[in-house]
Tab-separated table of C-alpha atoms and ligand atoms in Angstrom:
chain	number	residue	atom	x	y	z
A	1031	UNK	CA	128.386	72.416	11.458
A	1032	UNK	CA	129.062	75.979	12.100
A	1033	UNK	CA	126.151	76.732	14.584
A	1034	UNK	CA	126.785	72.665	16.015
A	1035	UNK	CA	130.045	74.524	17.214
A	1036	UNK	CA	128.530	77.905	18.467
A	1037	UNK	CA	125.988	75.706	20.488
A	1038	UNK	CA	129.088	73.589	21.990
A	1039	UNK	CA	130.946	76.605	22.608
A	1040	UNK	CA	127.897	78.256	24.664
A	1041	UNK	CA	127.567	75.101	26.540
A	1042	UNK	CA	131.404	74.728	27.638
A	1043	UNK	CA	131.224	78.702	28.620
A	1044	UNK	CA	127.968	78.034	30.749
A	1045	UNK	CA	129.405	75.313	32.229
A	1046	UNK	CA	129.828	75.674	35.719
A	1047	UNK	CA	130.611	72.372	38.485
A	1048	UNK	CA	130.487	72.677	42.540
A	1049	UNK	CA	131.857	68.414	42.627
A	1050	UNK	CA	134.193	66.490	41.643
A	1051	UNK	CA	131.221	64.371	39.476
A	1052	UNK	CA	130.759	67.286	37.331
A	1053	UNK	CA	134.355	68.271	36.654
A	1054	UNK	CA	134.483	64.184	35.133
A	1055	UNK	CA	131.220	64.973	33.349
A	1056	UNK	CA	132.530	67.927	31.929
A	1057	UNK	CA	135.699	65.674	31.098
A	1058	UNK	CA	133.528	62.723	29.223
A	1059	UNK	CA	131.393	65.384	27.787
A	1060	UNK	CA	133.920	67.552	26.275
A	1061	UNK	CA	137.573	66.096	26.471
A	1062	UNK	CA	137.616	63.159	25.880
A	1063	UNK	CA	137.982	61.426	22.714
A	1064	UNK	CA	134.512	60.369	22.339
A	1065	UNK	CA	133.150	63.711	23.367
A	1066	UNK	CA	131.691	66.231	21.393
A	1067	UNK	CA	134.189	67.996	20.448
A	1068	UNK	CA	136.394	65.080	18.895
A	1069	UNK	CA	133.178	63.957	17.013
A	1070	UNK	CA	133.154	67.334	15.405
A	1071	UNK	CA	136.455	66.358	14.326
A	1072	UNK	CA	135.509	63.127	12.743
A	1073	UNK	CA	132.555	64.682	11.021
A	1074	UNK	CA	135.702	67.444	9.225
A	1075	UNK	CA	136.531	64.642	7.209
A	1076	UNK	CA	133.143	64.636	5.187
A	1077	UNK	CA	133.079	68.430	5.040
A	1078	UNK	CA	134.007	70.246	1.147
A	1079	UNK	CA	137.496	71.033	0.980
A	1080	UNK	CA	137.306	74.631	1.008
A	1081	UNK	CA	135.315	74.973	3.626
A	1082	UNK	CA	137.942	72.283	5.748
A	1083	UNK	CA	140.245	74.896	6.461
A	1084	UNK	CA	138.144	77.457	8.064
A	1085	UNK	CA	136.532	74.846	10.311
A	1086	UNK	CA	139.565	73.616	11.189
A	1087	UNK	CA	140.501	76.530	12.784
A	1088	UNK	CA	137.729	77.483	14.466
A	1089	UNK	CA	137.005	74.006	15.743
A	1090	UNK	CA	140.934	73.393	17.107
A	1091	UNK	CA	139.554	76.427	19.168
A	1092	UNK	CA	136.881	75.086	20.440
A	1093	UNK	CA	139.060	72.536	21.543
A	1094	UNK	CA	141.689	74.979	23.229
A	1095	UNK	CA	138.792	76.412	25.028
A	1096	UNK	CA	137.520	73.491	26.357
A	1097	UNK	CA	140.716	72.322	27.254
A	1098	UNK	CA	141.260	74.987	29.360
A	1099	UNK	CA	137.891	75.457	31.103
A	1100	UNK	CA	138.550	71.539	32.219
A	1101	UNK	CA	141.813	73.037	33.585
A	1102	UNK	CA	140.223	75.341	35.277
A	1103	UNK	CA	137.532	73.627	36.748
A	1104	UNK	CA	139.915	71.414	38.376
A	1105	UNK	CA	141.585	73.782	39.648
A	1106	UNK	CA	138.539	75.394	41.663
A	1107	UNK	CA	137.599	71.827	42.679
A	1108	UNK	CA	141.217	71.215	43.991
A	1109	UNK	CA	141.312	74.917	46.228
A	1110	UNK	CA	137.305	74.026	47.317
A	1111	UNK	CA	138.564	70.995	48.944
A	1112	UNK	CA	141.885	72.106	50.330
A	1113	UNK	CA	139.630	75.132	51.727
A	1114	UNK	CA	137.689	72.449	53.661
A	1115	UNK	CA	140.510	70.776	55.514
A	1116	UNK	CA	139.866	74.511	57.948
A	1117	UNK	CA	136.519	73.983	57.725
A	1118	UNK	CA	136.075	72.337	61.223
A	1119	UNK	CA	134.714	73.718	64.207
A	1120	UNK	CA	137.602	73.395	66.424
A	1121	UNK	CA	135.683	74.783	69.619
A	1122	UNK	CA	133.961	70.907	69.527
A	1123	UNK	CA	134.853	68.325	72.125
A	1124	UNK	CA	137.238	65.572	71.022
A	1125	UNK	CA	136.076	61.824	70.161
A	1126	UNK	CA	138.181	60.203	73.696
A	1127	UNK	CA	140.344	57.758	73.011
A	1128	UNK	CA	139.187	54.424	74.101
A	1129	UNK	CA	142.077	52.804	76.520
A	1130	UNK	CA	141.894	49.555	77.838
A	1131	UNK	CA	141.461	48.147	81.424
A	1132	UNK	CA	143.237	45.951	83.411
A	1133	UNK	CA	141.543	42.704	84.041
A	1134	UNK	CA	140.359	42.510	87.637
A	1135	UNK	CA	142.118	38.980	88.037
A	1136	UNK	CA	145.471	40.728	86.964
A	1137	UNK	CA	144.884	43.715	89.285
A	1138	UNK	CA	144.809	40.988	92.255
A	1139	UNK	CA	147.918	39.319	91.088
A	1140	UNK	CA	150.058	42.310	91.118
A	1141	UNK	CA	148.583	43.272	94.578
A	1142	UNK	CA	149.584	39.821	96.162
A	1143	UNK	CA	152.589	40.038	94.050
A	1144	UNK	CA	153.879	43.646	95.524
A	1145	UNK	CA	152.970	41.975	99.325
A	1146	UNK	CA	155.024	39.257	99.314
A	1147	UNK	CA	157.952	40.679	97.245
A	1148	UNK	CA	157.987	43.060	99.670
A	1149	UNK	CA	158.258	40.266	102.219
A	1150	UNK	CA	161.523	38.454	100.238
A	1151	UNK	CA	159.736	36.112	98.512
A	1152	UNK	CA	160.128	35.606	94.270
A	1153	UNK	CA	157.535	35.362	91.393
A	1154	UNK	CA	157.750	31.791	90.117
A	1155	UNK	CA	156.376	30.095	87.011
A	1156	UNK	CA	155.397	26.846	85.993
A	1157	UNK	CA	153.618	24.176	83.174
A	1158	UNK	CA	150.145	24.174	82.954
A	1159	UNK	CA	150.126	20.803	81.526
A	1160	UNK	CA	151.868	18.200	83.672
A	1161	UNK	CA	152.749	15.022	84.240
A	1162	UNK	CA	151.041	12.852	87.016
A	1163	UNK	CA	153.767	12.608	89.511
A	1164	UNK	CA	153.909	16.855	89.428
A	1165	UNK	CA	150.553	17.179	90.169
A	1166	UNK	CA	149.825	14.627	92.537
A	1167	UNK	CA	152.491	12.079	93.610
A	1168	UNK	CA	155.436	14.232	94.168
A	1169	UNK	CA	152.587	15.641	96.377
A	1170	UNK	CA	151.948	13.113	98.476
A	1171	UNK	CA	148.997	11.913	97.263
A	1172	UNK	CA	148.834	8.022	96.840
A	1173	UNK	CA	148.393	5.855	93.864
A	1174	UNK	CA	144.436	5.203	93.699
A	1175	UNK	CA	143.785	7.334	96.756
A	1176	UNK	CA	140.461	9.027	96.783
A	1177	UNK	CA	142.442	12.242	97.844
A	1178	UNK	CA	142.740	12.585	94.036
A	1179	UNK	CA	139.665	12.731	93.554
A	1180	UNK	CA	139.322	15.974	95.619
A	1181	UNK	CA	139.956	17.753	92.284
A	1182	UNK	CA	138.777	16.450	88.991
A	1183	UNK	CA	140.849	16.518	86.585
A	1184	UNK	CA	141.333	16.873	82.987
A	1185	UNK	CA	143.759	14.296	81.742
A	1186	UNK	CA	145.228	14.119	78.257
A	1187	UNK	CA	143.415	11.242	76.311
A	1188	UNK	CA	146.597	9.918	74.420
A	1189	UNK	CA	148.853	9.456	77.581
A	1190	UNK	CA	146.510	9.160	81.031
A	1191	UNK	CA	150.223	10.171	82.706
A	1192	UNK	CA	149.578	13.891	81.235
A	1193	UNK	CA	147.311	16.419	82.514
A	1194	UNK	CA	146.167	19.557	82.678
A	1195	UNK	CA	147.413	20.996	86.758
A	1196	UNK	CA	144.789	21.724	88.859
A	1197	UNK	CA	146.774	23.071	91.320
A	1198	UNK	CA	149.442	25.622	91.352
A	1199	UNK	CA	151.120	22.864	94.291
A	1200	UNK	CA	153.199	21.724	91.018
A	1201	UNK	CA	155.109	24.692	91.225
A	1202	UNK	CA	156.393	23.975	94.304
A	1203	UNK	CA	157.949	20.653	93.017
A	1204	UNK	CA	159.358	21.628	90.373
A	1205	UNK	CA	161.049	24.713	92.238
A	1206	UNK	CA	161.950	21.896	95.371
A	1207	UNK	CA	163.413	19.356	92.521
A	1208	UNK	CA	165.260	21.702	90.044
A	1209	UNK	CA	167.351	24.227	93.011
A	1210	UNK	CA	168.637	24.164	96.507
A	1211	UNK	CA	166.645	25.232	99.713
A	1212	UNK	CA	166.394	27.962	100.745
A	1213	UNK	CA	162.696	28.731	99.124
A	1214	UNK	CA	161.044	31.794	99.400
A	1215	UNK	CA	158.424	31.861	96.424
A	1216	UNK	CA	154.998	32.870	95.472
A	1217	UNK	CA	153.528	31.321	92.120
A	1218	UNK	CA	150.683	32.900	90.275
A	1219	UNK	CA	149.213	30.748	87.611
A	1220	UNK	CA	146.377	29.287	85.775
A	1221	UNK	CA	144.843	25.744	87.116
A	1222	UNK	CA	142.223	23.450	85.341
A	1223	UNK	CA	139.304	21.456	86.891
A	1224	UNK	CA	136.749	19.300	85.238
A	1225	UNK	CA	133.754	21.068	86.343
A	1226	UNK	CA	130.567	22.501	85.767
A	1227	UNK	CA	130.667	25.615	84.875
A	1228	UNK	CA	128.176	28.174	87.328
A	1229	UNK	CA	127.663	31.714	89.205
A	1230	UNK	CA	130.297	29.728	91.627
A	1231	UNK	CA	132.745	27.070	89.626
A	1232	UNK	CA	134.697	27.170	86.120
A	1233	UNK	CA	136.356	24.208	84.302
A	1234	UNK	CA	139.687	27.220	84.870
A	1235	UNK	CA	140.751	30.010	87.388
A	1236	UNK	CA	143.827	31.373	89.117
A	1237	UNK	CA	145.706	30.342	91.844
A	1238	UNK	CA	148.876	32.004	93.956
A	1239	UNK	CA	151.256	28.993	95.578
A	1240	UNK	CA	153.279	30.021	98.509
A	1241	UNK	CA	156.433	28.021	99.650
A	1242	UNK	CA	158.563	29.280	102.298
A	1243	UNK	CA	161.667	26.517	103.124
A	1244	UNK	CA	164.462	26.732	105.176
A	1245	UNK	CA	166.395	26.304	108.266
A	1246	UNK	CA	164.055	26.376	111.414
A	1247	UNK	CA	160.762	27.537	109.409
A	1248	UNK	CA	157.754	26.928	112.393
A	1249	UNK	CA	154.067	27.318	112.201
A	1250	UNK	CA	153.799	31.086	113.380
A	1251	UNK	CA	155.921	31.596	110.691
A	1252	UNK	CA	152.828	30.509	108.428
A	1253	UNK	CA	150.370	32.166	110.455
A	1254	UNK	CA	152.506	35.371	110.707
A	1255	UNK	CA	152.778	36.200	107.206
A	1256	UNK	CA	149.235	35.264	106.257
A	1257	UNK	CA	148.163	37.696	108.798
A	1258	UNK	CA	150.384	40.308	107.640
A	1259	UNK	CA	148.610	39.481	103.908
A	1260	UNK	CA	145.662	39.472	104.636
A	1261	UNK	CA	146.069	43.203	106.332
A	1262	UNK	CA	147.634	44.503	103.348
A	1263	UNK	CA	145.062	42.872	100.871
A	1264	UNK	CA	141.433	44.078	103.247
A	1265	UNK	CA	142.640	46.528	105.420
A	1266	UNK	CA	143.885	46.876	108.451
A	1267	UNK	CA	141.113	45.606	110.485
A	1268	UNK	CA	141.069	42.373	108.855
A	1269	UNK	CA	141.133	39.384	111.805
A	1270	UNK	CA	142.669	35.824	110.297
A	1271	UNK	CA	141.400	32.260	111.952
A	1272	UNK	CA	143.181	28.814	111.430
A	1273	UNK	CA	140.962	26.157	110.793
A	1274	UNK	CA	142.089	22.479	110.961
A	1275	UNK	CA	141.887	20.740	107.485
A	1276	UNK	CA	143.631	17.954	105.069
A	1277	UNK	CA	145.776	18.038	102.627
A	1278	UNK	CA	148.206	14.983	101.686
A	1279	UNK	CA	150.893	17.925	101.060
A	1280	UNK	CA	150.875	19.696	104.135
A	1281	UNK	CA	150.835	18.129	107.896
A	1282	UNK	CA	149.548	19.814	109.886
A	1283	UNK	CA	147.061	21.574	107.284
A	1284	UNK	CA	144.910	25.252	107.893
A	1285	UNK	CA	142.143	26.749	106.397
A	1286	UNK	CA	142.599	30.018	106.663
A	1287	UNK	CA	139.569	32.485	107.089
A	1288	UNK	CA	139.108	36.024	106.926
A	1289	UNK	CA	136.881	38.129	108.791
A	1290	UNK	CA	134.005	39.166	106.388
A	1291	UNK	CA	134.626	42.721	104.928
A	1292	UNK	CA	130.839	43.172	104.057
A	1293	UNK	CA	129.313	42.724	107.102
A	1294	UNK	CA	132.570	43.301	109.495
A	1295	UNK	CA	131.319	39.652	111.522
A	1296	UNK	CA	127.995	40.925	111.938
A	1297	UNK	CA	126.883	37.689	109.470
A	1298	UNK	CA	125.503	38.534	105.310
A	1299	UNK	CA	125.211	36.045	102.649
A	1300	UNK	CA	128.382	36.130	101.564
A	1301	UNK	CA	129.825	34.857	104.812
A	1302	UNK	CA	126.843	32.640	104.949
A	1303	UNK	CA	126.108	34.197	108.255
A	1304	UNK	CA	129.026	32.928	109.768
A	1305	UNK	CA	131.032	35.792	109.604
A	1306	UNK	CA	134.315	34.757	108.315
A	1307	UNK	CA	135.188	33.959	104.415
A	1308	UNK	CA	137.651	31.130	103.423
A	1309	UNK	CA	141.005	32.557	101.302
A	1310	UNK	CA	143.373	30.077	101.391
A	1311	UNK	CA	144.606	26.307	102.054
A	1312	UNK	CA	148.151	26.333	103.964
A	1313	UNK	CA	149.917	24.026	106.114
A	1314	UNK	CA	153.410	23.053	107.101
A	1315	UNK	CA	155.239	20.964	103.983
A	1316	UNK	CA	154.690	17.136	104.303
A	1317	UNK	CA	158.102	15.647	105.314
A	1318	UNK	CA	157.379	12.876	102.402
A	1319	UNK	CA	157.363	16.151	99.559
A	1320	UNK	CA	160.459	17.486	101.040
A	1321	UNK	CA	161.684	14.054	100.694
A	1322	UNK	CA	160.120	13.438	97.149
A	1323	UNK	CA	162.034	16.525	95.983
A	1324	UNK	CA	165.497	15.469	97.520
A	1325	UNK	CA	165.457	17.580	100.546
A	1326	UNK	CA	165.908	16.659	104.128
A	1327	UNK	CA	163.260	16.809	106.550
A	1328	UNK	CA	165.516	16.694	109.365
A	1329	UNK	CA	167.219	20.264	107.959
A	1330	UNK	CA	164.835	21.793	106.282
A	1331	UNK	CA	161.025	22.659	107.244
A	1332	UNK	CA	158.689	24.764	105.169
A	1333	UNK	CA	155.531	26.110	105.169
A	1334	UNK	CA	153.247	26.225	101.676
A	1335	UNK	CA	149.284	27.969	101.086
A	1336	UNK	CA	147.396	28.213	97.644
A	1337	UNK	CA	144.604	30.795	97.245
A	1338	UNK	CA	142.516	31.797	94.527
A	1339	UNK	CA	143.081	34.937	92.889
A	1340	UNK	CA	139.114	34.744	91.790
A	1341	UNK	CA	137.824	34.144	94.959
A	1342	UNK	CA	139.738	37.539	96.307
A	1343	UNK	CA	139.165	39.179	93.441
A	1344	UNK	CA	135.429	39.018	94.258
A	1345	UNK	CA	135.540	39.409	97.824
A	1346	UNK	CA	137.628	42.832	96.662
A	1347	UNK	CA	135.032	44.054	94.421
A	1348	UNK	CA	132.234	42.671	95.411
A	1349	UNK	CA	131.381	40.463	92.331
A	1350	UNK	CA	128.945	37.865	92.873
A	1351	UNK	CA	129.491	35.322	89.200
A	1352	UNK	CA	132.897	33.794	88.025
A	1353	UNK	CA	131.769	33.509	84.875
A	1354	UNK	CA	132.194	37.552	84.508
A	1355	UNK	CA	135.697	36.911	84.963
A	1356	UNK	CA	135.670	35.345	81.054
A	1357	UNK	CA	133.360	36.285	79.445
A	1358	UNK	CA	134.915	39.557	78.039
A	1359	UNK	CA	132.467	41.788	78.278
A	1360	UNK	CA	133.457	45.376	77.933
A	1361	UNK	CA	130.725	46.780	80.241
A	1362	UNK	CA	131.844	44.972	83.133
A	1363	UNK	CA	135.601	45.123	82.267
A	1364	UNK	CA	136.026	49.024	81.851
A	1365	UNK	CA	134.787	49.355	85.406
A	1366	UNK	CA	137.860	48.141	86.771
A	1367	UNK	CA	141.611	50.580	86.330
A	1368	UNK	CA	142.998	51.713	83.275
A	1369	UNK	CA	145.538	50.962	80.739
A	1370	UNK	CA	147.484	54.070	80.959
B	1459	DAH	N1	146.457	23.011	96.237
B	1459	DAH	C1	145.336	23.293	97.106
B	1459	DAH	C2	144.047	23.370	96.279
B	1459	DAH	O1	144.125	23.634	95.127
B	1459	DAH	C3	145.536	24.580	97.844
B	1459	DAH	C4	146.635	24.474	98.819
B	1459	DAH	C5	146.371	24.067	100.103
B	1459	DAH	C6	147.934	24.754	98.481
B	1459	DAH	C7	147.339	23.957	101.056
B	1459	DAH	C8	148.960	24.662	99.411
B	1459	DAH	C9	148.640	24.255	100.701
B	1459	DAH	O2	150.231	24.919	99.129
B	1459	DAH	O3	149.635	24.160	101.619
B	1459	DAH	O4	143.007	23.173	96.806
């Protein structure tokens, strides 16, 4: 037993540990109660009696000392490790942060949102699921007409008099119906269509409704402040033309072009040659929507446009697929400004 504890004692002095593994080695090996050292102890039981006391003492040594080395080897592990929290190379470059982006669609809507504020008119909101007559027949667009059928819509199975807007025009309604004239509104918003989705179309995108309603509101009133919009959106250079359309909504009704910022008239594919780009329906309110929402046609006159914040958004940027628009993918949408 005597030379089991010299060889123990050798072994706990040689000991030495660089990790935290071997300081819990040493632990299991020589602390704990099914280490060596406490089976020594359980063997002092069988030993002769007079030999018990010498043993004893020299083995509750052995314990002491291993005790302590554990103590100590902790210790050095402990100091080692605090000692590494300075051992970085602060002369490195920092990991950046990653920040966000803006989405391209949102960057639009605060542009066209700063023009026209700046021009008197509010930010509006409305429901992107609707009722029937919100949508269309507050609208002026007839029961069973094929005017509705201009837009496809997605209608709510359960109740065929609930949709989902494809228009931001509902806006405009609910604004006319719910407060008194004057109006002087734009209305940003999300609008549903039931169609297939491609490099041109989505089933959703974004519209901005104008409404402008008051005493003595005239056509060049229209024309005026799409002109000054489009300036401020493409530059000062940018020419507006009026085409004639339809709209149930509106009489008379506009198209509104602008001239194409690519090729400055000259004719590219994305003015089709033509030289001008399409941003916007308009036209003067239809005396029958005044009327719908309980104002006077005789008092009042308005004018109202809808564009599509995608549709600018690309001619902006030059981005040639809607579908980049939703698809959330970072490479496209940390091009655009950032987060700050
Ligand atoms: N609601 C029309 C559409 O989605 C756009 C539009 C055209 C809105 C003429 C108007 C307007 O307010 O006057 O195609």
């Amino acid at each position: 037993m005597k030379d089991q504890i010299e060889k123990i004692k050798k072994e706990i002095e040689e000991f030495t540990s660089s990790t935290k593994q071997s300081v819990e080695e040493f632990r299991l090996q020589f602390v704990s109660k099914k280490g060596k050292v406490s089976t020594l102890f359980d063997q002092l039981k069988l030993v002769a009696a007079e030999e018990k006391k010498e043993l004893g003492i020299v083995l509750n040594d052995l314990k002491k000392s291993a005790e302590s080395k554990f103590a100590e080897l902790q210790e050095a592990m402990e100091s080692t490790s605090s000692n590494n929290l300075f051992d970085v190379d602060l002369t490195l470059p920092t990991t950046p942060n990653k920040t966000g982006s803006h989405h391209p669609l949102n960057l639009t809507r605060y542009r066209i949102i700063e023009i026209f504020e700046r021009l008197g008119f509010n930010v509006e909101d409305g429901p992107e699921i609707e009722s029937d007559w919100h949508n269309f027949t507050a609208l002026n667009f007839p029961e069973n007409h094929p005017a509705r059928e201009m837009q496809d819509t997605f209608f709510v199975e359960k109740n065929p008099d609930v949709l989902l807007r494809t228009h931001t025009s509902n806006v405009q309604i609910r604004l006319m119906k719910n407060r008194k004239p004057p109006f002087r509104a734009i209305m940003p918003g999300r609008v549903y269509r039931n169609e297939a989705i491609s490099a041109r179309a989505h089933c959703f995108f974004h519209q901005v409704e104008g409404l402008y309603v008051d005493k003595n509101v005239g056509f060049s009133d229209l024309k005026q402040t799409l002109y000054h919009f489009a300036k401020e959106m493409f530059g000062k250079e940018t020419k507006i033309r009026l085409r004639p359309s339809f709209f149930p909504f509106t009489e008379p009704s506009a198209e509104i072009d602008i001239s194409c910022l690519i090729c400055h008239g000259k004719g590219c594919n994305v003015c089709k040659y033509s030289g001008w780009v399409e941003i916007a329906g308009s036209g003067m309110v239809h005396p029958n929507v005044l009327r719908n929402c309980g104002i006077d046609p005789e008092e009042y006159t308005g004018f109202a446009f809808g564009m599509g914040i995608e549709r600018i958004t690309m001619l902006r940027y030059s981005i040639n697929d809607l579908r980049l628009f939703s698809e959330n993918d970072i490479r496209f949408l940390k091009q655009f400004k950032p987060v700050i």
